[in-house]
Amino acid sequence: MTDRHAPADPDRHELDALLTSIPEGWSRTEIDGRGWAITRTTHAQGKVITLSAERLGDAEQLSANVWLTSAGTVLKPCEVPAERVIRFLRAAADSYSVGPSGTGTPDRRPGRAAGGSGADQADSTA
């Protein structure tokens, strides 16, 4: 997705930064010119984050749980490879960094997409 040359397995700092870029609750963004609905929910006094993403207009989706432990951040994808979740998070983080009108804020209004097309940031498998 965002950086095809970046390692598929991010270090703890990169994963933490990617997670921070996704806003809590429901939001919408565009990746590769397609709309995505993303939900981030924090549980267990901030120690577990659940991410769910659905590409709007078709059946593409992915989800993962992330455990924030004293030993580090642990990614637990749900029925998809971890590499795919990481590629998606990188593309989503890039799209959120632009935000509507370059503000860096995701668009939470139904039917509105944040950021640009992201065509150079994602592939159709994400």
PDB file of C-alpha atoms in Angstrom:
ATOM      1  CA  MET A   1       0.000   0.000   0.000  1.00  0.00           C
ATOM      2  CA  THR A   2       1.636   3.215   1.147  1.00  0.00           C
ATOM      3  CA  ASP A   3       5.280   2.218   0.883  1.00  0.00           C
ATOM      4  CA  ARG A   4       5.818  -0.923  -1.102  1.00  0.00           C
ATOM      5  CA  HIS A   5       9.440  -1.026   0.093  1.00  0.00           C
ATOM      6  CA  ALA A   6       8.692  -0.710   3.826  1.00  0.00           C
ATOM      7  CA  PRO A   7       8.926  -3.927   5.840  1.00  0.00           C
ATOM      8  CA  ALA A   8       5.640  -5.779   6.197  1.00  0.00           C
ATOM      9  CA  ASP A   9       6.297  -6.264   9.910  1.00  0.00           C
ATOM     10  CA  PRO A  10       6.425  -2.809  11.503  1.00  0.00           C
ATOM     11  CA  ASP A  11       8.333  -2.048  14.657  1.00  0.00           C
ATOM     12  CA  ARG A  12       6.366  -1.135  17.776  1.00  0.00           C
ATOM     13  CA  HIS A  13       6.758   2.607  17.186  1.00  0.00           C
ATOM     14  CA  GLU A  14       5.398   2.415  13.642  1.00  0.00           C
ATOM     15  CA  LEU A  15       2.421   0.288  14.689  1.00  0.00           C
ATOM     16  CA  ASP A  16       1.664   2.700  17.555  1.00  0.00           C
ATOM     17  CA  ALA A  17       1.819   5.657  15.140  1.00  0.00           C
ATOM     18  CA  LEU A  18      -0.434   3.905  12.618  1.00  0.00           C
ATOM     19  CA  LEU A  19      -3.006   3.170  15.313  1.00  0.00           C
ATOM     20  CA  THR A  20      -2.897   6.743  16.582  1.00  0.00           C
ATOM     21  CA  SER A  21      -3.680   8.016  13.076  1.00  0.00           C
ATOM     22  CA  ILE A  22      -7.027   6.177  13.014  1.00  0.00           C
ATOM     23  CA  PRO A  23      -9.656   8.184  14.926  1.00  0.00           C
ATOM     24  CA  GLU A  24     -11.780   6.584  17.631  1.00  0.00           C
ATOM     25  CA  GLY A  25     -15.295   5.651  16.469  1.00  0.00           C
ATOM     26  CA  TRP A  26     -16.614   5.488  12.911  1.00  0.00           C
ATOM     27  CA  SER A  27     -15.072   7.472  10.071  1.00  0.00           C
ATOM     28  CA  ARG A  28     -14.771   7.338   6.315  1.00  0.00           C
ATOM     29  CA  THR A  29     -11.766   7.828   4.094  1.00  0.00           C
ATOM     30  CA  GLU A  30     -10.639   7.088   0.557  1.00  0.00           C
ATOM     31  CA  ILE A  31      -7.900   4.642  -0.314  1.00  0.00           C
ATOM     32  CA  ASP A  32      -7.032   3.931  -3.930  1.00  0.00           C
ATOM     33  CA  GLY A  33      -9.974   6.104  -4.973  1.00  0.00           C
ATOM     34  CA  ARG A  34     -12.489   3.902  -3.121  1.00  0.00           C
ATOM     35  CA  GLY A  35     -14.440   4.756  -0.018  1.00  0.00           C
ATOM     36  CA  TRP A  36     -13.753   2.849   3.194  1.00  0.00           C
ATOM     37  CA  ALA A  37     -15.709   2.887   6.444  1.00  0.00           C
ATOM     38  CA  ILE A  38     -13.380   2.360   9.408  1.00  0.00           C
ATOM     39  CA  THR A  39     -14.346   1.792  13.022  1.00  0.00           C
ATOM     40  CA  ARG A  40     -11.822   1.995  15.844  1.00  0.00           C
ATOM     41  CA  THR A  41     -13.024   0.968  19.306  1.00  0.00           C
ATOM     42  CA  THR A  42     -10.877   0.995  22.431  1.00  0.00           C
ATOM     43  CA  HIS A  43     -11.674  -1.532  25.186  1.00  0.00           C
ATOM     44  CA  ALA A  44     -10.289  -2.805  28.497  1.00  0.00           C
ATOM     45  CA  GLN A  45      -9.187   0.548  29.888  1.00  0.00           C
ATOM     46  CA  GLY A  46      -7.225   1.309  26.719  1.00  0.00           C
ATOM     47  CA  LYS A  47      -5.379  -1.998  26.519  1.00  0.00           C
ATOM     48  CA  VAL A  48      -7.235  -3.428  23.492  1.00  0.00           C
ATOM     49  CA  ILE A  49      -8.105  -1.699  20.212  1.00  0.00           C
ATOM     50  CA  THR A  50     -10.482  -3.257  17.689  1.00  0.00           C
ATOM     51  CA  LEU A  51     -10.275  -2.085  14.079  1.00  0.00           C
ATOM     52  CA  SER A  52     -12.892  -2.946  11.475  1.00  0.00           C
ATOM     53  CA  ALA A  53     -12.792  -1.701   7.898  1.00  0.00           C
ATOM     54  CA  GLU A  54     -15.223  -2.191   5.046  1.00  0.00           C
ATOM     55  CA  ARG A  55     -14.725  -1.036   1.473  1.00  0.00           C
ATOM     56  CA  LEU A  56     -17.917   0.709   0.483  1.00  0.00           C
ATOM     57  CA  GLY A  57     -19.704  -0.687  -2.529  1.00  0.00           C
ATOM     58  CA  ASP A  58     -18.396  -4.254  -2.334  1.00  0.00           C
ATOM     59  CA  ALA A  59     -17.650  -7.058   0.102  1.00  0.00           C
ATOM     60  CA  GLU A  60     -13.982  -6.245   0.851  1.00  0.00           C
ATOM     61  CA  GLN A  61     -13.360  -6.028   4.594  1.00  0.00           C
ATOM     62  CA  LEU A  62     -10.786  -6.668   7.269  1.00  0.00           C
ATOM     63  CA  SER A  63     -10.518  -6.480  11.023  1.00  0.00           C
ATOM     64  CA  ALA A  64      -7.959  -6.877  13.753  1.00  0.00           C
ATOM     65  CA  ASN A  65      -7.487  -6.603  17.471  1.00  0.00           C
ATOM     66  CA  VAL A  66      -4.439  -4.903  18.892  1.00  0.00           C
ATOM     67  CA  TRP A  67      -3.252  -5.642  22.393  1.00  0.00           C
ATOM     68  CA  LEU A  68      -1.253  -2.958  24.174  1.00  0.00           C
ATOM     69  CA  THR A  69       0.855  -4.968  26.610  1.00  0.00           C
ATOM     70  CA  SER A  70       3.790  -4.139  28.856  1.00  0.00           C
ATOM     71  CA  ALA A  71       5.944  -6.169  26.438  1.00  0.00           C
ATOM     72  CA  GLY A  72       4.777  -4.149  23.425  1.00  0.00           C
ATOM     73  CA  THR A  73       1.999  -3.728  20.895  1.00  0.00           C
ATOM     74  CA  VAL A  74       0.641  -7.034  19.552  1.00  0.00           C
ATOM     75  CA  LEU A  75      -1.347  -7.177  16.304  1.00  0.00           C
ATOM     76  CA  LYS A  76      -3.954  -9.959  16.112  1.00  0.00           C
ATOM     77  CA  PRO A  77      -5.598  -9.905  12.653  1.00  0.00           C
ATOM     78  CA  CYS A  78      -8.973 -11.579  12.206  1.00  0.00           C
ATOM     79  CA  GLU A  79      -8.952 -14.077   9.324  1.00  0.00           C
ATOM     80  CA  VAL A  80      -6.573 -12.039   7.143  1.00  0.00           C
ATOM     81  CA  PRO A  81      -2.769 -11.988   7.008  1.00  0.00           C
ATOM     82  CA  ALA A  82      -1.055  -9.456   9.289  1.00  0.00           C
ATOM     83  CA  GLU A  83       0.780  -8.033   6.267  1.00  0.00           C
ATOM     84  CA  ARG A  84      -2.546  -7.071   4.702  1.00  0.00           C
ATOM     85  CA  VAL A  85      -3.658  -5.268   7.871  1.00  0.00           C
ATOM     86  CA  ILE A  86      -0.346  -3.386   8.035  1.00  0.00           C
ATOM     87  CA  ARG A  87      -0.584  -2.331   4.364  1.00  0.00           C
ATOM     88  CA  PHE A  88      -4.119  -1.137   4.999  1.00  0.00           C
ATOM     89  CA  LEU A  89      -3.125   0.786   8.150  1.00  0.00           C
ATOM     90  CA  ARG A  90      -0.302   2.508   6.254  1.00  0.00           C
ATOM     91  CA  ALA A  91      -2.655   3.587   3.466  1.00  0.00           C
ATOM     92  CA  ALA A  92      -5.343   4.701   5.932  1.00  0.00           C
ATOM     93  CA  ALA A  93      -2.807   6.672   7.970  1.00  0.00           C
ATOM     94  CA  ASP A  94      -1.692   8.462   4.801  1.00  0.00           C
ATOM     95  CA  SER A  95      -5.284   9.251   3.830  1.00  0.00           C
ATOM     96  CA  TYR A  96      -6.093  10.601   7.308  1.00  0.00           C
ATOM     97  CA  SER A  97      -2.950  12.738   7.334  1.00  0.00           C
ATOM     98  CA  VAL A  98      -4.415  14.707   4.429  1.00  0.00           C
ATOM     99  CA  GLY A  99      -8.028  14.951   5.662  1.00  0.00           C
ATOM    100  CA  PRO A 100     -10.709  17.152   4.087  1.00  0.00           C
ATOM    101  CA  SER A 101      -9.151  20.246   2.541  1.00  0.00           C
ATOM    102  CA  GLY A 102      -5.754  19.228   3.874  1.00  0.00           C
ATOM    103  CA  THR A 103      -6.759  19.671   7.521  1.00  0.00           C
ATOM    104  CA  GLY A 104      -5.654  16.247   8.761  1.00  0.00           C
ATOM    105  CA  THR A 105      -9.140  15.591  10.150  1.00  0.00           C
ATOM    106  CA  PRO A 106     -11.219  12.638   8.901  1.00  0.00           C
ATOM    107  CA  ASP A 107     -14.641  13.325   7.494  1.00  0.00           C
ATOM    108  CA  ARG A 108     -17.255  11.719   9.729  1.00  0.00           C
ATOM    109  CA  ARG A 109     -20.249  12.803   7.666  1.00  0.00           C
ATOM    110  CA  PRO A 110     -21.970   9.981   5.766  1.00  0.00           C
ATOM    111  CA  GLY A 111     -21.278  10.176   2.057  1.00  0.00           C
ATOM    112  CA  ARG A 112     -18.137  12.311   2.478  1.00  0.00           C
ATOM    113  CA  ALA A 113     -14.612  11.034   2.010  1.00  0.00           C
ATOM    114  CA  ALA A 114     -11.478  12.313   3.672  1.00  0.00           C
ATOM    115  CA  GLY A 115      -8.337  13.116   1.782  1.00  0.00           C
ATOM    116  CA  GLY A 116      -7.404  12.571  -1.820  1.00  0.00           C
ATOM    117  CA  SER A 117      -7.754   9.500  -3.936  1.00  0.00           C
ATOM    118  CA  GLY A 118      -4.701   7.765  -2.518  1.00  0.00           C
ATOM    119  CA  ALA A 119      -4.301   5.963  -5.839  1.00  0.00           C
ATOM    120  CA  ASP A 120      -0.571   5.707  -5.308  1.00  0.00           C
ATOM    121  CA  GLN A 121      -1.010   4.531  -1.728  1.00  0.00           C
ATOM    122  CA  ALA A 122      -3.098   1.374  -1.943  1.00  0.00           C
ATOM    123  CA  ASP A 123      -3.685  -1.661  -4.049  1.00  0.00           C
ATOM    124  CA  SER A 124      -6.941  -3.447  -4.723  1.00  0.00           C
ATOM    125  CA  THR A 125      -6.093  -6.269  -2.294  1.00  0.00           C
ATOM    126  CA  ALA A 126      -6.288  -4.015   0.744  1.00  0.00           C
TER     127      ALA A 126
END
